[in-house]
Amino acid sequence: MLKTKNKHNDAELVELFNAGQKEKAFNQIVSKYQERLYWHIRKIVISHDDADDALQNTFIKTWKGLENFRSDSQLFTWLYRIATNEGLSLLKSKKRRTLVPLEGDEYDLSETLMSDAYFCGNEAQQKLQEALLKLPEKQRLVFNMKYFEDLKYDEIAEILDTSIGALKASYHHAVKKLENLLSED
Amino acid sequence: MAKEKDILKKLERLKDNAQFAVPENYFEKLPGSIMERIKSEEASKQVEIKRPVIKLIRNQLAIAASFAALALLAYTAIKIIAPDKQSDHLPLDDIYASLEQEVHELDEVFMYDLVNTESLNNANTPELSEQDIIEYLMEEGADLDLSLTDF
């Protein structure tokens, strides 16, 4: 039955992968999640090239780790966790390489935003995006996942391995900070 | 609260990600690019598996080479700093053993060679007749048959 179906649910895809049809199952997983994960990473790292790197690394790690994946957790939560780690690691390594110690991280990402050939927002979108980049990293991550990606608190808690209470606090602080930042204009 | 709603409404403009673009056909090509990278990584892993012995002893080889280089450096340094002092360090026992061996090797043939050398023939020694020599040798109990036939 597994072999004849074109679309499988996550559990079936994992089963198919472990049954030996690795490439077929993996390609379906990539096709199913690539866009969601791409936008999740893109909001973390901002530039397309960095997002592409982190996304490819995410799927390569998925290929290597799928054999040991425990089906008691959701595949999509696991993928999101890998993607988040890849995005944050890439950002960290970029910050370490930055040779402008007096400038903040926000400046870095704003610069990245403006120099990215694939940013095509208008002035208003640019201002909103820059305000988001001024949030502390964790608050920005939580805000993006809750507000833009419509993830539930319990899903975010599983992905980020943190408590729902801490997430609600982070989201609340992020909204308050955005209020202040955007009312300044 | 109204302010918060206003801010979140403003941010709705970013919800569709329209401010970000991606290269043409990016998502269509992505699965192929990822599979290509996976296959190339697995191929290079295969090559590494074929050379595990070299990989395993690479560190030991490096250490051995370092020791050899250090020993060569030390030897060269001693040669340069004290070229003549090396014989001073020969143990006395070795010197005695060597001398003893040389003394035992002083046989008739060696003595004959010594007597026959040109330098000794020309040496300023008192004139001795054959008779004098024979008498001396008889006194010393030497093997006359061998000595006389060779003369």
Coordinates of C-alpha atoms in Angstrom, one line a residue:
Chain A
M1 CA 0.0 0.0 0.0
L2 CA 2.9 2.3 0.8
K3 CA 4.4 1.9 -2.6
T4 CA 1.4 2.8 -4.6
K5 CA 0.5 6.0 -2.9
N6 CA 2.0 9.2 -4.1
K7 CA 1.3 11.3 -1.1
H8 CA 2.2 10.0 2.4
N9 CA 1.8 11.4 5.8
D10 CA 4.9 12.0 7.9
A11 CA 4.9 8.7 9.7
E12 CA 4.6 6.8 6.4
L13 CA 7.4 8.8 4.9
V14 CA 9.7 7.9 7.8
E15 CA 8.6 4.3 7.5
L16 CA 9.3 4.4 3.7
F17 CA 12.7 5.9 4.3
N18 CA 13.6 3.2 6.8
A19 CA 12.2 0.5 4.6
G20 CA 14.9 1.2 2.0
Q21 CA 13.2 3.7 -0.3
K22 CA 15.3 6.5 1.1
E23 CA 15.6 8.8 -1.9
K24 CA 11.9 8.6 -2.7
A25 CA 10.8 9.3 0.9
F26 CA 13.4 12.0 1.4
N27 CA 12.4 13.9 -1.8
Q28 CA 8.8 13.9 -0.6
I29 CA 9.9 15.3 2.7
V30 CA 11.9 18.0 1.1
S31 CA 9.1 19.0 -1.3
K32 CA 6.6 19.0 1.6
Y33 CA 8.6 21.2 4.0
Q34 CA 11.1 23.2 1.9
E35 CA 9.0 26.4 1.7
R36 CA 7.9 26.5 5.3
L37 CA 11.5 25.9 6.5
Y38 CA 12.9 28.3 4.0
W39 CA 10.8 31.2 5.2
H40 CA 11.4 30.3 8.8
I41 CA 15.2 30.4 8.3
R42 CA 15.0 33.4 6.0
K43 CA 13.4 35.5 8.8
I44 CA 16.3 34.5 11.1
V45 CA 19.2 35.1 8.7
I46 CA 17.6 37.7 6.4
S47 CA 19.7 37.1 3.3
H48 CA 18.7 34.6 0.6
D49 CA 22.2 33.1 0.3
D50 CA 22.4 32.4 4.0
A51 CA 18.9 31.0 4.1
D52 CA 19.8 28.7 1.2
D53 CA 22.9 27.4 3.0
A54 CA 21.1 26.8 6.3
L55 CA 18.2 25.1 4.6
Q56 CA 20.4 22.7 2.6
N57 CA 22.3 21.9 5.8
T58 CA 19.0 21.3 7.5
F59 CA 18.0 18.7 4.9
I60 CA 21.4 17.1 4.8
K61 CA 21.2 16.6 8.6
T62 CA 17.7 15.3 8.2
W63 CA 19.0 12.7 5.7
K64 CA 21.7 11.6 8.1
G65 CA 19.5 11.5 11.2
L66 CA 16.2 10.2 9.8
E67 CA 17.2 6.6 10.5
N68 CA 17.4 7.4 14.2
F69 CA 14.3 9.6 14.3
R70 CA 11.9 8.5 17.0
S71 CA 8.4 8.5 15.7
D72 CA 6.9 9.5 19.1
S73 CA 7.7 13.2 18.2
Q74 CA 6.4 14.9 15.1
L75 CA 8.6 15.0 12.0
F76 CA 7.7 18.7 11.4
T77 CA 8.7 19.7 14.9
W78 CA 12.0 17.9 14.5
L79 CA 12.7 19.5 11.1
Y80 CA 11.8 22.9 12.6
R81 CA 14.3 22.4 15.4
I82 CA 17.1 21.5 13.0
A83 CA 16.3 24.5 10.8
T84 CA 16.2 26.9 13.8
N85 CA 19.6 25.6 15.0
E86 CA 21.1 25.9 11.6
G87 CA 19.8 29.5 11.2
L88 CA 21.0 30.6 14.6
S89 CA 24.4 28.9 14.2
L90 CA 24.9 30.6 10.9
L91 CA 24.0 33.9 12.4
K92 CA 26.4 33.3 15.3
S93 CA 29.3 32.5 13.0
K94 CA 28.6 35.6 11.0
K95 CA 28.6 37.7 14.2
R96 CA 31.9 36.2 15.3
R97 CA 33.4 37.1 11.9
T98 CA 32.2 40.7 12.1
L99 CA 35.1 43.1 12.5
V100 CA 33.0 46.1 13.6
P101 CA 32.9 45.8 17.4
L102 CA 31.2 49.1 18.0
E103 CA 28.1 48.3 16.0
G104 CA 25.3 46.2 17.3
D105 CA 23.8 43.0 15.9
E106 CA 20.8 44.9 14.7
Y107 CA 23.0 47.1 12.5
D108 CA 24.5 43.9 11.0
L109 CA 21.2 42.5 10.0
S110 CA 19.9 45.8 8.7
E111 CA 22.9 46.0 6.5
T112 CA 22.3 42.5 5.4
L113 CA 18.7 43.3 4.6
M114 CA 19.7 46.4 2.5
S115 CA 22.5 44.6 0.7
D116 CA 20.5 41.5 -0.1
A117 CA 19.7 41.3 -3.8
Y118 CA 16.5 39.5 -3.0
F119 CA 15.0 42.1 -0.7
C120 CA 12.4 43.9 -2.7
G121 CA 10.2 45.5 0.0
N122 CA 8.9 49.1 -0.2
E123 CA 9.8 51.8 2.3
A124 CA 7.0 50.9 4.8
Q125 CA 7.9 47.2 4.6
Q126 CA 11.6 48.1 5.1
K127 CA 10.8 50.2 8.2
L128 CA 8.7 47.3 9.7
Q129 CA 11.4 44.8 8.9
E130 CA 14.1 47.0 10.5
A131 CA 12.0 47.4 13.7
L132 CA 11.8 43.6 13.9
L133 CA 15.5 43.3 13.5
K134 CA 16.0 45.6 16.6
L135 CA 14.4 42.9 18.8
P136 CA 16.6 40.7 20.9
E137 CA 17.3 37.4 19.0
K138 CA 15.0 35.2 21.1
Q139 CA 12.1 37.6 21.2
R140 CA 12.4 38.0 17.4
L141 CA 12.4 34.3 16.9
V142 CA 9.4 33.8 19.1
F143 CA 7.5 36.7 17.6
N144 CA 8.2 35.4 14.0
M145 CA 7.1 31.9 14.9
K146 CA 3.9 33.0 16.7
Y147 CA 2.8 35.9 14.6
F148 CA 4.1 35.2 11.0
E149 CA 4.2 31.4 11.0
D150 CA 1.1 30.8 13.1
L151 CA 2.6 28.1 15.2
K152 CA 1.0 27.3 18.6
Y153 CA 2.8 27.9 21.8
D154 CA 3.1 24.2 22.6
E155 CA 4.7 23.6 19.2
I156 CA 7.1 26.5 19.7
A157 CA 7.9 25.2 23.2
E158 CA 8.8 21.8 21.7
I159 CA 10.9 23.2 18.9
L160 CA 12.8 25.7 21.2
D161 CA 12.8 23.3 24.2
T162 CA 11.4 26.0 26.5
S163 CA 8.3 26.5 28.6
I164 CA 5.1 28.0 27.3
G165 CA 5.2 30.7 30.1
A166 CA 8.6 31.9 28.9
L167 CA 7.4 32.0 25.3
K168 CA 4.3 34.1 26.3
A169 CA 6.6 36.5 28.2
S170 CA 9.0 36.8 25.2
Y171 CA 6.1 37.4 22.8
H172 CA 4.6 40.1 25.1
H173 CA 8.0 41.9 25.4
A174 CA 8.5 41.7 21.7
V175 CA 5.1 43.3 21.0
K176 CA 5.7 46.1 23.6
K177 CA 9.1 46.8 22.1
L178 CA 7.7 46.9 18.6
E179 CA 5.0 49.3 19.8
N180 CA 7.7 51.7 21.1
L181 CA 9.9 51.3 18.0
L182 CA 7.1 51.9 15.5
S183 CA 5.5 54.8 17.4
E184 CA 8.8 56.6 17.3
D185 CA 8.4 57.1 13.5
Chain B
M1 CA -4.5 47.4 23.7
A2 CA -5.7 49.4 20.8
K3 CA -2.1 50.5 20.1
E4 CA -1.0 46.8 20.2
K5 CA -3.7 45.9 17.7
D6 CA -2.7 48.8 15.5
I7 CA 1.0 47.7 15.5
L8 CA 0.1 44.1 14.7
K9 CA -2.2 45.2 11.9
K10 CA 0.7 47.2 10.5
L11 CA 2.9 44.1 10.6
E12 CA 0.4 42.2 8.6
R13 CA 2.0 43.8 5.5
L14 CA 4.9 41.4 6.1
K15 CA 2.9 38.3 6.5
D16 CA 3.0 37.2 2.9
N17 CA 6.8 37.5 2.7
A18 CA 6.3 39.7 -0.4
Q19 CA 9.3 41.9 0.7
F20 CA 11.6 38.9 0.2
A21 CA 12.2 37.3 -3.2
V22 CA 13.9 34.1 -4.2
P23 CA 15.8 33.2 -7.4
E24 CA 13.6 31.9 -10.3
N25 CA 12.6 28.3 -9.9
Y26 CA 14.5 28.1 -6.6
F27 CA 12.0 25.7 -5.0
E28 CA 11.8 23.5 -8.1
K29 CA 15.5 23.0 -8.2
L30 CA 16.2 22.7 -4.5
P31 CA 15.4 19.0 -4.0
G32 CA 17.8 18.1 -6.8
S33 CA 20.6 20.3 -5.4
I34 CA 20.2 18.8 -2.0
M35 CA 20.3 15.2 -3.4
E36 CA 23.4 16.1 -5.4
R37 CA 25.2 17.4 -2.2
I38 CA 24.2 14.3 -0.3
K39 CA 25.6 12.0 -3.0
S40 CA 28.8 13.9 -3.3
E41 CA 29.3 13.9 0.5
E42 CA 28.6 10.2 0.6
A43 CA 31.1 9.5 -2.3
S44 CA 33.9 11.5 -0.5
K45 CA 33.1 9.5 2.7
Q46 CA 33.6 6.3 0.7
V47 CA 37.1 7.4 -0.4
E48 CA 38.0 8.2 3.3
I49 CA 36.8 4.8 4.4
K50 CA 39.2 3.2 2.0
R51 CA 42.2 4.8 3.6
P52 CA 41.5 4.2 7.3
V53 CA 45.0 2.8 8.1
I54 CA 46.8 5.9 7.0
K55 CA 44.3 8.0 8.8
L56 CA 44.7 5.9 12.0
I57 CA 48.5 6.1 12.1
R58 CA 48.8 9.6 10.7
N59 CA 49.4 11.1 14.2
Q60 CA 52.0 8.4 15.1
L61 CA 53.8 9.0 11.8
A62 CA 53.9 12.7 12.5
I63 CA 55.3 12.1 16.0
A64 CA 58.0 9.7 14.8
A65 CA 59.0 12.1 12.1
S66 CA 59.3 14.9 14.7
F67 CA 61.6 12.8 16.9
A68 CA 63.8 11.9 13.9
A69 CA 64.1 15.5 12.9
L70 CA 65.0 16.5 16.5
A71 CA 67.6 13.7 16.7
L72 CA 69.2 14.9 13.4
L73 CA 69.2 18.5 14.7
A74 CA 70.9 17.5 17.9
Y75 CA 73.5 15.4 16.1
T76 CA 74.3 18.2 13.7
A77 CA 74.5 20.7 16.5
I78 CA 77.0 18.5 18.5
K79 CA 79.1 18.0 15.3
I80 CA 79.3 21.8 14.7
I81 CA 79.9 22.9 18.4
A82 CA 82.4 20.2 19.4
P83 CA 83.7 18.2 16.4
D84 CA 86.8 16.8 18.2
K85 CA 85.3 16.0 21.6
Q86 CA 83.4 13.0 20.6
S87 CA 86.4 10.5 21.2
D88 CA 86.8 11.9 24.8
H89 CA 83.5 10.3 25.6
L90 CA 84.6 6.7 24.7
P91 CA 84.4 4.6 27.8
L92 CA 87.8 3.4 29.1
D93 CA 86.7 -0.3 29.0
D94 CA 86.1 0.0 25.3
I95 CA 89.6 1.5 24.7
Y96 CA 91.2 -1.4 26.8
A97 CA 89.3 -4.0 24.9
S98 CA 90.3 -2.5 21.6
L99 CA 94.0 -2.4 22.5
E100 CA 94.0 -6.0 23.8
Q101 CA 92.5 -7.2 20.5
E102 CA 95.2 -5.4 18.5
V103 CA 98.0 -6.9 20.6
H104 CA 96.7 -10.4 20.0
E105 CA 96.7 -9.8 16.3
L106 CA 100.5 -9.2 16.3
D107 CA 101.5 -12.5 14.7
E108 CA 104.5 -13.6 12.6
V109 CA 103.0 -12.4 9.3
F110 CA 102.3 -9.0 10.9
M111 CA 105.9 -8.8 12.2
Y112 CA 107.3 -9.9 8.8
D113 CA 105.3 -7.1 7.1
L114 CA 106.6 -4.7 9.7
V115 CA 110.3 -5.7 9.2
N116 CA 109.9 -5.5 5.4
T117 CA 108.7 -2.0 5.3
E118 CA 110.8 0.5 3.5
S119 CA 110.8 3.0 6.4
L120 CA 112.3 0.4 8.7
N121 CA 114.9 -0.6 6.2
N122 CA 116.0 3.0 5.9
A123 CA 115.9 3.6 9.6
N124 CA 119.1 4.6 11.3
T125 CA 119.7 1.3 13.2
P126 CA 123.1 -0.3 14.2
E127 CA 124.5 -2.8 11.6
L128 CA 123.5 -6.3 12.4
S129 CA 124.8 -9.4 10.6
E130 CA 122.7 -12.4 9.8
Q131 CA 124.5 -14.4 12.4
D132 CA 123.6 -11.8 15.1
I133 CA 120.0 -12.1 14.2
I134 CA 120.0 -15.9 14.2
E135 CA 121.7 -15.9 17.6
Y136 CA 119.1 -13.4 18.9
L137 CA 116.2 -15.5 17.7
M138 CA 117.7 -18.7 19.0
E139 CA 118.0 -17.1 22.4
E140 CA 114.3 -16.0 22.2
G141 CA 113.2 -19.5 21.1
A142 CA 111.5 -18.3 17.9
D143 CA 110.5 -20.7 15.1
L144 CA 113.6 -20.6 12.9
D145 CA 112.3 -22.7 10.0
L146 CA 109.6 -20.2 9.2
S147 CA 111.8 -17.2 9.7
L148 CA 114.9 -18.4 7.8
T149 CA 113.0 -19.6 4.7
D150 CA 111.3 -16.3 4.4
F151 CA 114.6 -14.4 4.6

